[in-house]
CSV table of C-alpha atoms in Angstrom, one decimal:
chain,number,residue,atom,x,y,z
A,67,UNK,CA,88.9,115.5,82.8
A,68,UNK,CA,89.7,117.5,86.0
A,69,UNK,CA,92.9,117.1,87.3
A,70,UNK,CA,92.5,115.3,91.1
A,71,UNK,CA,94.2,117.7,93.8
A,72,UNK,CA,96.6,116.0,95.3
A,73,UNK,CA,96.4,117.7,98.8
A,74,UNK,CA,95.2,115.0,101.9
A,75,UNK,CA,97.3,113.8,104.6
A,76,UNK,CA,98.0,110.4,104.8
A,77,UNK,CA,99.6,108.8,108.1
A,78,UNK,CA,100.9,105.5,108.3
A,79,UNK,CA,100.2,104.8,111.9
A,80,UNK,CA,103.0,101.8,112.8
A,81,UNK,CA,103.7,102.7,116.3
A,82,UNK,CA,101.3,102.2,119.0
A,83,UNK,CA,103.7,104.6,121.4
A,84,UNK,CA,102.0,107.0,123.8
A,85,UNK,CA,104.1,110.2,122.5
A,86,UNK,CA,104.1,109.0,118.7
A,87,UNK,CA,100.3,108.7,118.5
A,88,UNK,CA,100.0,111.8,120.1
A,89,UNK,CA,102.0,114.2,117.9
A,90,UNK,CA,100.3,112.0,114.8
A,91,UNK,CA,97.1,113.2,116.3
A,92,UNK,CA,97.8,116.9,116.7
A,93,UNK,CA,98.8,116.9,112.9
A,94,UNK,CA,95.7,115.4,111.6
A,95,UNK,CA,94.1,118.1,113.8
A,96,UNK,CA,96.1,120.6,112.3
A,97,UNK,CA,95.3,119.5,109.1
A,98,UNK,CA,91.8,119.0,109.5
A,99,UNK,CA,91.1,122.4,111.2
A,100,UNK,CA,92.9,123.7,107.5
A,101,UNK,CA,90.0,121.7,105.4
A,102,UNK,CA,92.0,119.1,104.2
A,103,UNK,CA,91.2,115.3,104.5
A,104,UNK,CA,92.7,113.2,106.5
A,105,UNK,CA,93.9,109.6,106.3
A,106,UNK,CA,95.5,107.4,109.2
A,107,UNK,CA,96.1,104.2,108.4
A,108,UNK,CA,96.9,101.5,111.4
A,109,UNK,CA,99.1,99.2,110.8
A,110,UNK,CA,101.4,96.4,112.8
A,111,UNK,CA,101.8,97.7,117.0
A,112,UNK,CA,99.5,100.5,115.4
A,113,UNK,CA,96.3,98.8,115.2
A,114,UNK,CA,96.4,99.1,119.0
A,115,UNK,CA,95.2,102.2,119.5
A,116,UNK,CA,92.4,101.3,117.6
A,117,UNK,CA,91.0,98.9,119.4
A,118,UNK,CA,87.8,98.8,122.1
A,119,UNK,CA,89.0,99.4,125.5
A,120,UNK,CA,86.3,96.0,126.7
A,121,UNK,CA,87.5,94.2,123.3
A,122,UNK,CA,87.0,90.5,124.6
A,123,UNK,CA,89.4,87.6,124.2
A,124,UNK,CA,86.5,85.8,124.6
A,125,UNK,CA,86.8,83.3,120.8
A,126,UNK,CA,90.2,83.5,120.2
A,127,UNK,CA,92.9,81.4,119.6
A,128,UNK,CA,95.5,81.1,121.7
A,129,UNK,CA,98.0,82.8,120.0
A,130,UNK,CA,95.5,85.3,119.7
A,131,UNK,CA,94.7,85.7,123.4
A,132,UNK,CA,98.5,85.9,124.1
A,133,UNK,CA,98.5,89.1,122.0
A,134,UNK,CA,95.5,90.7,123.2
A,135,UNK,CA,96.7,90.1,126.6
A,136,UNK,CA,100.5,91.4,125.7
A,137,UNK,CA,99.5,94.1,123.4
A,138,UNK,CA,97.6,97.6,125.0
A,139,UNK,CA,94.0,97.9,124.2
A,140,UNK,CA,93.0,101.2,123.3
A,141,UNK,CA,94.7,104.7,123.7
A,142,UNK,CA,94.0,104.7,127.4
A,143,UNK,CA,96.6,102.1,127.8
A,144,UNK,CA,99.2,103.2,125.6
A,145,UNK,CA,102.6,103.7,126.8
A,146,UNK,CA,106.0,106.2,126.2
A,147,UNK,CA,108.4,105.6,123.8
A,148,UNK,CA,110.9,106.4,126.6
A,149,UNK,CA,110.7,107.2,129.9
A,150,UNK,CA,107.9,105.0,130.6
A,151,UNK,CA,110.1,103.9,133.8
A,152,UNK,CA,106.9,100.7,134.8
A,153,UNK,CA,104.3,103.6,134.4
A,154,UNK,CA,105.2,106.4,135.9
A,155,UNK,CA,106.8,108.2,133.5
A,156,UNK,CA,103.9,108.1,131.7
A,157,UNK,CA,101.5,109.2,134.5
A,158,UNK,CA,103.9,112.0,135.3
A,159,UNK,CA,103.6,113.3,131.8
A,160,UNK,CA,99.9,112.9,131.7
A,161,UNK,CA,99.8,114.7,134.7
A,162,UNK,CA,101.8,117.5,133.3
A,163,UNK,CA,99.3,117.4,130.4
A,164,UNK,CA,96.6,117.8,132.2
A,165,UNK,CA,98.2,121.0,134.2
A,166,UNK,CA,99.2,122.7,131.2
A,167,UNK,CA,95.7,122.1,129.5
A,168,UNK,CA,96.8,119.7,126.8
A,169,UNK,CA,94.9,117.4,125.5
A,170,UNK,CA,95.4,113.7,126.6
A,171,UNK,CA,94.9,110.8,123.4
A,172,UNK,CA,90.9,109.7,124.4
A,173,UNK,CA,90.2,113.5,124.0
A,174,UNK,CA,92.4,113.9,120.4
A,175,UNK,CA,90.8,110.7,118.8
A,176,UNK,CA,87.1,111.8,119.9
A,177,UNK,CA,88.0,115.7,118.1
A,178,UNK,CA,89.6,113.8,115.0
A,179,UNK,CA,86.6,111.6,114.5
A,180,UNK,CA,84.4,114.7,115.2
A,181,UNK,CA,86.2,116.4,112.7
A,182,UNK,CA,86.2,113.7,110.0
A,183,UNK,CA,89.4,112.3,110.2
A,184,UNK,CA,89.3,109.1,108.0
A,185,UNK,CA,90.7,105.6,110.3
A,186,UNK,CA,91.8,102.8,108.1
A,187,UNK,CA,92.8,99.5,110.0
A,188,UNK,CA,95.2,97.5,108.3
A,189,UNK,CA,93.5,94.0,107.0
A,190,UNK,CA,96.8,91.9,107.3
A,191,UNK,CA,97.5,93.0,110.7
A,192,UNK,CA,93.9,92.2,111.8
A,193,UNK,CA,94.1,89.1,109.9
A,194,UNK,CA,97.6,88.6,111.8
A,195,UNK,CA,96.9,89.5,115.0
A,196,UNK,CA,93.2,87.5,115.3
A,197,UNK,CA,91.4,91.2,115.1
A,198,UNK,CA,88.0,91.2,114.1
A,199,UNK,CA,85.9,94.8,113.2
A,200,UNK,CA,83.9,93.9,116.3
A,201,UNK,CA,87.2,94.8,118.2
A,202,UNK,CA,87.7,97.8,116.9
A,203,UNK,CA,85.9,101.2,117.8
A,204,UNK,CA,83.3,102.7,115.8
A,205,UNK,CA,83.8,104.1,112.4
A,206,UNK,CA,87.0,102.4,111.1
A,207,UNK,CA,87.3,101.4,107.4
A,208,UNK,CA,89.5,98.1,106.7
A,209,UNK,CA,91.9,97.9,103.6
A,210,UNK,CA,95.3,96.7,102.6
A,211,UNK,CA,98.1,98.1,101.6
A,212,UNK,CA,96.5,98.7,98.1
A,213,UNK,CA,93.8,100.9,99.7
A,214,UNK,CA,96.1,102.8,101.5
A,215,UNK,CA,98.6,103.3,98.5
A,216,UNK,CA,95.3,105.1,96.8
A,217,UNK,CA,94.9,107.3,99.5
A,218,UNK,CA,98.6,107.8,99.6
A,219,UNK,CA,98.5,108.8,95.9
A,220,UNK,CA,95.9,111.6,96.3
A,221,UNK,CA,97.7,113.4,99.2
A,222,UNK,CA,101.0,115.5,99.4
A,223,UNK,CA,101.9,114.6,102.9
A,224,UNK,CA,102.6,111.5,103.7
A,225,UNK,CA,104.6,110.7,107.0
A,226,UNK,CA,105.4,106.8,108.7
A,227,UNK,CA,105.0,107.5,112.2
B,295,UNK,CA,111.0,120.3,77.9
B,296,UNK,CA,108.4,117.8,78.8
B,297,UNK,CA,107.7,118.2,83.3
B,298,UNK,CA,109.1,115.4,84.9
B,299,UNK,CA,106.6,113.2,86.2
B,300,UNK,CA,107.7,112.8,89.9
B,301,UNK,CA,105.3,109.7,90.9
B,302,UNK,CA,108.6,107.3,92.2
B,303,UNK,CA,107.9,106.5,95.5
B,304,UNK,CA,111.2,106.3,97.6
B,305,UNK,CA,112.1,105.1,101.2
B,306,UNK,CA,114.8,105.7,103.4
B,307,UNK,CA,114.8,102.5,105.6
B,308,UNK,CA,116.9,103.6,108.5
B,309,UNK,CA,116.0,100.8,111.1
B,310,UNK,CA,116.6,96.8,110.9
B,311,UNK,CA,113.6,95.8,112.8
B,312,UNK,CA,112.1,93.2,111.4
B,313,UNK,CA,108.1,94.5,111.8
B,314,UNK,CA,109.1,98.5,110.3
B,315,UNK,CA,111.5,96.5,107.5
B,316,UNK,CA,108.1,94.1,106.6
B,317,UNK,CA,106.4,97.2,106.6
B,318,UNK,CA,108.4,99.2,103.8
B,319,UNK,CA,108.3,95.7,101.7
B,320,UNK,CA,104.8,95.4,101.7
B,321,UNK,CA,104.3,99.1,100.9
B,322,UNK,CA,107.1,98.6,98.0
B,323,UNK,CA,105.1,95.4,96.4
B,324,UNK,CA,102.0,97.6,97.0
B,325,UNK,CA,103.6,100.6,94.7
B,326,UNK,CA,105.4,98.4,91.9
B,327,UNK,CA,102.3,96.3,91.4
B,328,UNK,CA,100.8,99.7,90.7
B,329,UNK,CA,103.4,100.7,88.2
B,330,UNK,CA,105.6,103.5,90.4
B,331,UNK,CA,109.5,103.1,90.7
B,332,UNK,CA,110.1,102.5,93.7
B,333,UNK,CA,113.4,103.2,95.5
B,334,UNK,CA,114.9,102.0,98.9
B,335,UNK,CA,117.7,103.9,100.2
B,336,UNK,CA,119.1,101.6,103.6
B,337,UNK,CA,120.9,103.7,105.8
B,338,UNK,CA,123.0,103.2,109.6
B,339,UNK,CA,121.3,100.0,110.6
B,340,UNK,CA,119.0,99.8,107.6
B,341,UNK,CA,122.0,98.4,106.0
B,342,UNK,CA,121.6,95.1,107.9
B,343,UNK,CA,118.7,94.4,105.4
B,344,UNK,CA,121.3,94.6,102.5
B,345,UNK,CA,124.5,91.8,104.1
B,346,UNK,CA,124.6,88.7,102.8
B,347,UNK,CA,124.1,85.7,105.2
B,348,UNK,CA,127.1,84.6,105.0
B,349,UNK,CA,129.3,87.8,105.0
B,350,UNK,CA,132.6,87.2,105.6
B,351,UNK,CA,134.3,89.1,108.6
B,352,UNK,CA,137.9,88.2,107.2
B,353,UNK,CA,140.2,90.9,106.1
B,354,UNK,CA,138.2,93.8,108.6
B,355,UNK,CA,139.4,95.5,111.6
B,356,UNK,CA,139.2,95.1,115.1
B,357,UNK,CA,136.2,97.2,115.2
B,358,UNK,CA,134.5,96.2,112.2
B,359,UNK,CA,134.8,93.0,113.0
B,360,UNK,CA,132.8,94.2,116.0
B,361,UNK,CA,129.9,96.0,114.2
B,362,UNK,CA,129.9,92.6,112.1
B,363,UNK,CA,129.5,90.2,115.5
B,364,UNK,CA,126.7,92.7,116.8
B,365,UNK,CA,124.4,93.7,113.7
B,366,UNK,CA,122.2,90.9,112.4
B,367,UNK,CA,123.5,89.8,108.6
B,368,UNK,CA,120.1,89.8,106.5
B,369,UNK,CA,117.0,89.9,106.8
B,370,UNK,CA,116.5,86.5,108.2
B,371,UNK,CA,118.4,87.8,111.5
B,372,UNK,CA,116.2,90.7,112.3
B,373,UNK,CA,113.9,91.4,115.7
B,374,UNK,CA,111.0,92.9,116.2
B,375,UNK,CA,110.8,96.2,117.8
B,376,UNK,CA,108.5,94.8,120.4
B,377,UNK,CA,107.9,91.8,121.6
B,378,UNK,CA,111.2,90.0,120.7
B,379,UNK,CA,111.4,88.0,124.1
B,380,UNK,CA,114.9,86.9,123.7
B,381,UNK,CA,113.9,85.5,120.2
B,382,UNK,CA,110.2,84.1,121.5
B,383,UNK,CA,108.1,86.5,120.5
B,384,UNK,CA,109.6,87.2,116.9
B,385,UNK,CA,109.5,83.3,116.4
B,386,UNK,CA,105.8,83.6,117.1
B,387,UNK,CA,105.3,86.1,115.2
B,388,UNK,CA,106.7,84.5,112.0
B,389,UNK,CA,105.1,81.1,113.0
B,390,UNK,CA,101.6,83.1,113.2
B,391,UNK,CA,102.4,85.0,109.6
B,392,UNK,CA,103.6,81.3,108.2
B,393,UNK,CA,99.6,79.7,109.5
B,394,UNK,CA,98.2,82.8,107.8
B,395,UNK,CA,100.3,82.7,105.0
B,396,UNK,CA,101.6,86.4,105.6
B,397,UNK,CA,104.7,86.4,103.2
B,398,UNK,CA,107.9,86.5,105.3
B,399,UNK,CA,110.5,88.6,104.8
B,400,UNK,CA,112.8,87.0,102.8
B,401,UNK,CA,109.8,86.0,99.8
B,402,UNK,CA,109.1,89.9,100.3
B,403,UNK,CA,112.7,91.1,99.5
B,404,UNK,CA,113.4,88.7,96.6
B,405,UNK,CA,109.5,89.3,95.3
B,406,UNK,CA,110.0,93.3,95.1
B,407,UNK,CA,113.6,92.5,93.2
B,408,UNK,CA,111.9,90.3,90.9
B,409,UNK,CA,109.3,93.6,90.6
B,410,UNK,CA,112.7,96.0,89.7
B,411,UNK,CA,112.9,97.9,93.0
B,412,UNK,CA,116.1,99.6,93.0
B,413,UNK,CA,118.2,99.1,96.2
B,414,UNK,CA,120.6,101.7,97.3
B,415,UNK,CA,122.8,101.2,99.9
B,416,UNK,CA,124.3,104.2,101.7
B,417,UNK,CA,128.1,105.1,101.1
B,418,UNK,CA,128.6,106.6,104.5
B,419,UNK,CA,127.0,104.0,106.7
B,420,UNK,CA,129.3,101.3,104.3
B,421,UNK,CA,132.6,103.1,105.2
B,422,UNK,CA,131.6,103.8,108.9
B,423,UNK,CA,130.9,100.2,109.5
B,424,UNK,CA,133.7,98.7,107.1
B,425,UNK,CA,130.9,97.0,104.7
B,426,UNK,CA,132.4,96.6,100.9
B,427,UNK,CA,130.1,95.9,98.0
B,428,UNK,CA,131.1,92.3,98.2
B,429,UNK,CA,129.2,91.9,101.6
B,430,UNK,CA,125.9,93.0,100.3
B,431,UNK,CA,123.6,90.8,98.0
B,432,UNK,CA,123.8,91.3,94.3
B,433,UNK,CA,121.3,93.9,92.6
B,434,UNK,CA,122.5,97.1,94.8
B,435,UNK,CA,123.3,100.6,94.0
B,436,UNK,CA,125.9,102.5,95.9
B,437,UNK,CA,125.1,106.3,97.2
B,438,UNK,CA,125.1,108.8,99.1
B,439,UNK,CA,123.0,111.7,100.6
B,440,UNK,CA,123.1,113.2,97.0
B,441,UNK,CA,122.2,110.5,95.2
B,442,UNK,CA,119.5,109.7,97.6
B,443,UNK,CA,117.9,113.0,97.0
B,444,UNK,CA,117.9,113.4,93.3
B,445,UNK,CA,115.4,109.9,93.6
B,446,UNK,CA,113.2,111.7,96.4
B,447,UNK,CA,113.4,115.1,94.1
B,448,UNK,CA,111.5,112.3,91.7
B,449,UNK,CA,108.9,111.3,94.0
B,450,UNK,CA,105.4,112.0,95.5
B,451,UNK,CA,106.1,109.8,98.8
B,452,UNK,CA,108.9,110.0,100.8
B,453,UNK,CA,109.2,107.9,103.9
B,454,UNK,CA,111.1,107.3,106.6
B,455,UNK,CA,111.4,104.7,108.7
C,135,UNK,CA,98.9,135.0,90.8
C,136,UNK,CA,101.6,132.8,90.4
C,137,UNK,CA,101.7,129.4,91.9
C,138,UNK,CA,103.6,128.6,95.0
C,139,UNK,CA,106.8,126.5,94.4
C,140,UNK,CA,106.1,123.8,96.8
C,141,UNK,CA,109.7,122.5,96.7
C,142,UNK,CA,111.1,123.0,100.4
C,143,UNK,CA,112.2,119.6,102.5
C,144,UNK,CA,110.3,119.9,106.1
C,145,UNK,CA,111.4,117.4,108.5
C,146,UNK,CA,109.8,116.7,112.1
C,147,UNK,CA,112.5,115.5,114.1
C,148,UNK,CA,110.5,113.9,117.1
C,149,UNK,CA,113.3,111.7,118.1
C,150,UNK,CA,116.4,112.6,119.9
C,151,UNK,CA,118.3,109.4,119.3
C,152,UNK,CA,121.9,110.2,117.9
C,153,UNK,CA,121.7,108.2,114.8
C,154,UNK,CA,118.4,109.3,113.7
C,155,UNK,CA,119.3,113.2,114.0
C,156,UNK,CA,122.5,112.3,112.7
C,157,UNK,CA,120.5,111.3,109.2
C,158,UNK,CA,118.3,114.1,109.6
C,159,UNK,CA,120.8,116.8,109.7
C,160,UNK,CA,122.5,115.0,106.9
C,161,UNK,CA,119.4,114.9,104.7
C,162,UNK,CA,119.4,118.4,105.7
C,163,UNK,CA,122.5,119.7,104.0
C,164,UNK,CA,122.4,117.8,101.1
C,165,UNK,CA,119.1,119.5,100.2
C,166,UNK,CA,120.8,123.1,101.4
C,167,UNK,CA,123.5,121.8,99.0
C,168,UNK,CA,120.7,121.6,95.8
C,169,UNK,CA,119.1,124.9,96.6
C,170,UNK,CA,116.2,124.2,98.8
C,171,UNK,CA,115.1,125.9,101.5
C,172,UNK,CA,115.0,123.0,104.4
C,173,UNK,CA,112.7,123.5,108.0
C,174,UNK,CA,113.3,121.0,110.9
C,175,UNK,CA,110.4,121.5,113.7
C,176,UNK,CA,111.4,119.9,116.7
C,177,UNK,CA,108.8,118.7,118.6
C,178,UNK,CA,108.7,116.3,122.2
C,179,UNK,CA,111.9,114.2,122.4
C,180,UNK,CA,113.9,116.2,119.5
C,181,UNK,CA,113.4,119.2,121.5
C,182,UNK,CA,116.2,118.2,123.4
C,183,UNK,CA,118.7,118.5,120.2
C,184,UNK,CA,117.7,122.1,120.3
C,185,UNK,CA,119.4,123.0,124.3
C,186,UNK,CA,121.7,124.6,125.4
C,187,UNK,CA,124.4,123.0,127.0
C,188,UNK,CA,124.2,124.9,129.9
C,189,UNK,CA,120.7,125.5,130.3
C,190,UNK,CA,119.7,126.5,133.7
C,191,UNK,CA,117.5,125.1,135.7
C,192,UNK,CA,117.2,128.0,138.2
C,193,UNK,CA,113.6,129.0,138.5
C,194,UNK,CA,111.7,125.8,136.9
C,195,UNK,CA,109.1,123.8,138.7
C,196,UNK,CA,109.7,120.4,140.4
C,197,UNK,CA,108.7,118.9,137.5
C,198,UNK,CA,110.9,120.6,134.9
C,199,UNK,CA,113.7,120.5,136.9
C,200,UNK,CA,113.0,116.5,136.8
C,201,UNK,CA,112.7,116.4,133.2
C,202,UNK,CA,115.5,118.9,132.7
C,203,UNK,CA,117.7,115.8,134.8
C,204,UNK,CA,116.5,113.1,132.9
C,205,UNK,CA,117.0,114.6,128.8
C,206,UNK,CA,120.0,115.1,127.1
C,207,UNK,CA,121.0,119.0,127.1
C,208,UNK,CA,121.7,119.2,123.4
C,209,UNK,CA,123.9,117.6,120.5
C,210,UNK,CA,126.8,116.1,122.4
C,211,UNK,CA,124.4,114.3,125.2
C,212,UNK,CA,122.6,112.1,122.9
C,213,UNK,CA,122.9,108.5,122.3
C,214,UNK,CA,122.4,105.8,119.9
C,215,UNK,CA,118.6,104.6,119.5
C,216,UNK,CA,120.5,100.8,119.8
C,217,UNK,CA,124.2,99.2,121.1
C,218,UNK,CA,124.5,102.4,123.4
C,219,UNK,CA,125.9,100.1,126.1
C,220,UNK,CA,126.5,102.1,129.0
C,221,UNK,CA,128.0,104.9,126.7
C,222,UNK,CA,130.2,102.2,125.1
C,223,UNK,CA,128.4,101.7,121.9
C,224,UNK,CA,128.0,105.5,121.3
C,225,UNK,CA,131.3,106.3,121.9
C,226,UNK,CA,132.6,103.9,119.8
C,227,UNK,CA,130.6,104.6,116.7
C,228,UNK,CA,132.1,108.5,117.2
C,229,UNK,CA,135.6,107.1,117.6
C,230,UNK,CA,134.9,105.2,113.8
C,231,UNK,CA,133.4,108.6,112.6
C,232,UNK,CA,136.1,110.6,113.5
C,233,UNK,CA,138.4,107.9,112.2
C,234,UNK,CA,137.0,107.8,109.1
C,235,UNK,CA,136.2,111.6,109.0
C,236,UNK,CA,132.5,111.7,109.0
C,237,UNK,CA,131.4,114.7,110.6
C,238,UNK,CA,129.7,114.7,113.5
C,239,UNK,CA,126.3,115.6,115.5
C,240,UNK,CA,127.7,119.5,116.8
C,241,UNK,CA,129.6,119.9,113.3
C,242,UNK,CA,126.1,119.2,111.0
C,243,UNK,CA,124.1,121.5,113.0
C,244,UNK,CA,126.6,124.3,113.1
C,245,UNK,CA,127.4,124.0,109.4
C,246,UNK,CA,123.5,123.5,108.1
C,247,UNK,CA,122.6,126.6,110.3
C,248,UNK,CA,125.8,128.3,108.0
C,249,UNK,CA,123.4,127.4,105.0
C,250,UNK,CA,120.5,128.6,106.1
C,251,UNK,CA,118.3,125.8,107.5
C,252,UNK,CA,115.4,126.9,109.3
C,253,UNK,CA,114.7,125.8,112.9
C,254,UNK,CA,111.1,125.4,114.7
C,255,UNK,CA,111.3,124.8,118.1
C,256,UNK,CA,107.2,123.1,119.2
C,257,UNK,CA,105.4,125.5,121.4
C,258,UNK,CA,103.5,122.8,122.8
C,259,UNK,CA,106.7,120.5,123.6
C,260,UNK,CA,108.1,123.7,125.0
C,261,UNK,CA,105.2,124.1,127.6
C,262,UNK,CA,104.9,121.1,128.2
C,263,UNK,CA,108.3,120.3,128.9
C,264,UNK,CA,108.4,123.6,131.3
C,265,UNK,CA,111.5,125.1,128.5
C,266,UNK,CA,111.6,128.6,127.7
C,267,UNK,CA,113.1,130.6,124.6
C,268,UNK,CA,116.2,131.4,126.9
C,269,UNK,CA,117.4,127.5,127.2
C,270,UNK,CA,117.6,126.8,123.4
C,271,UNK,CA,120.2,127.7,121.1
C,272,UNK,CA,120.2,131.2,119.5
C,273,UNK,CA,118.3,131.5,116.0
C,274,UNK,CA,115.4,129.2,116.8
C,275,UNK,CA,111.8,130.2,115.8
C,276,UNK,CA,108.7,129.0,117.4
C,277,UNK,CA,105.8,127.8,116.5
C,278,UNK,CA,102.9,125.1,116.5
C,279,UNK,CA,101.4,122.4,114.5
C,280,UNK,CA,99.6,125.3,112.3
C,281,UNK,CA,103.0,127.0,112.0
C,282,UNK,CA,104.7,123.5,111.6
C,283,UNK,CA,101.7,122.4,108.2
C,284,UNK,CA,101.9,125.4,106.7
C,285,UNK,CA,105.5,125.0,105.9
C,286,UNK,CA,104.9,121.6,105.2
C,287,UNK,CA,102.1,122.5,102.6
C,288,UNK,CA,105.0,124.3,100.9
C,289,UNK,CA,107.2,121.2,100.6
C,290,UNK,CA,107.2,118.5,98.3
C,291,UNK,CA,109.3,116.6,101.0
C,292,UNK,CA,108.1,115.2,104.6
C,293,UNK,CA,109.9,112.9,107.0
C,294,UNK,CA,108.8,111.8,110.5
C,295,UNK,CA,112.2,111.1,112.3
């Protein structure tokens, strides 16, 4: 039997920060660009950036409408870590971005998923948080923490971010 | 010499909030149920996880005595990184993991004990915040940065968080 | 050919909150202290640990000189990620440290450059950020993410911080 090589990227995506998502992206990029595989797994805050910008509340318990109205839907509504300062913190730095030719989150995510970056949404969060796949864009898998510990087991990179 | 097999899994749990805290847990369970070692190093205000409820503040100086009025004592004092609300919003969130029988933190910490996870506490953050053995719950190991990294030296995931 | 020792410890340090460089810088020199060779890429808010303390901001755009104003120039500006109080809190916990002779934030970084730890400095953060080669401290290289991964694929030891 063939040893397995042990070489993917495996992200634990926790944080549904602006600036954290953002340098989580441009590694998997990184990565992927080198041939390896790439796994980001969305868990807690993370499942955020995850979801459909139109995801309806439309269904949903209360509890459940409370955090789809409290939490951001999608990376287009994802905010800084610090510096947010109500918003314009984080327009100012967009705006930067955009001067300096840098790649702003919607643009990342579409190139990852181009690229075949691998998104896992984390079941108990979903199941927490009153998320169904229909919420969530195109393409994700769903698994718990057992599926991601398999991942996790065949990569040599594995960051919480 | 037979290799070492470095396949322990070891965290360095640096924060108190309660959502990255339940996050390391459930990773832990995930890892021992497969068979790894797992270590958890708490460091600065990871150590918060570690206090007994009913640490005593007697017998510690002015400004220990401080650090012990402002850090939450175990893990059924900790906040989420988001959302707290003055206490609302974690309160939710626990009544919400409760109706979806999510196991709460304290099951999770006693559960990955029962599993032989091996708790370090850091020596530094101890004597910069005046914590003695005695304060923390039974079953810990005392170390420092050393002693941490001869466990990560062991492992194939590191995290931190 | 022989195989690549894949036994460096690469850190990205994308915070600049005190505590959390403070760990990183002391996970740094233990592993200097066993023999490894250590990298720490800097990237958005942790470029800030890399400054000068009198960086200049002669010559930089409206924008830069804005976020030159608003982050910390270097190891003695930063603060605690929680109880920083109004300065208070930080300056308190560096009271206790030096009390109990735990070294501190400018102390770590001069002593693990002494043993050879190997500083990145984010090309990307840089531009963004409007910061030139000029306003770090001396003995910085710099690179991107490829620069940054391809360490990291010689490591057997990643942290997010």
């Amino acid at each position: 039997m063939p040893e397995i090589e042990r070489n993917q990227k495996t992200m634990m995506i926790f944080s549904s920060d602006l600036d954290k998502v953002m340098a989580a992206f441009n590694i998997a990029i990184g990565a992927l660009s080198m041939g390896f595989q790439v796994n980001m797994f969305f868990t807690f805050w993370g499942i955020n950036v995850l979801k459909k910008e139109n995801m309806s509340l439309k269904n949903k318990s209360l509890m459940e409408k409370m955090f789809g109205l409290m939490m951001p839907k999608g990376v287009t509504k994802l905010k800084l870590s610090q510096m947010h300062m109500l918003g314009m913190g984080t327009w100012m730095m967009k705006k930067r971005m955009v001067a300096k030719k840098i790649a702003l989150l919607p643009e990342l995510l579409e190139l990852s998923q181009s690229m075949g970056v691998k998104f896992i949404a984390c079941e108990m969060t979903m199941d927490m948080m009153g998320i169904k796949q229909e919420d969530l864009i195109d393409g994700c898998e769903i698994a718990g923490a057992a599926g991601y510990l398999e991942e996790a087991e065949k990569s040599n990179y594995n960051l919480f971010i």
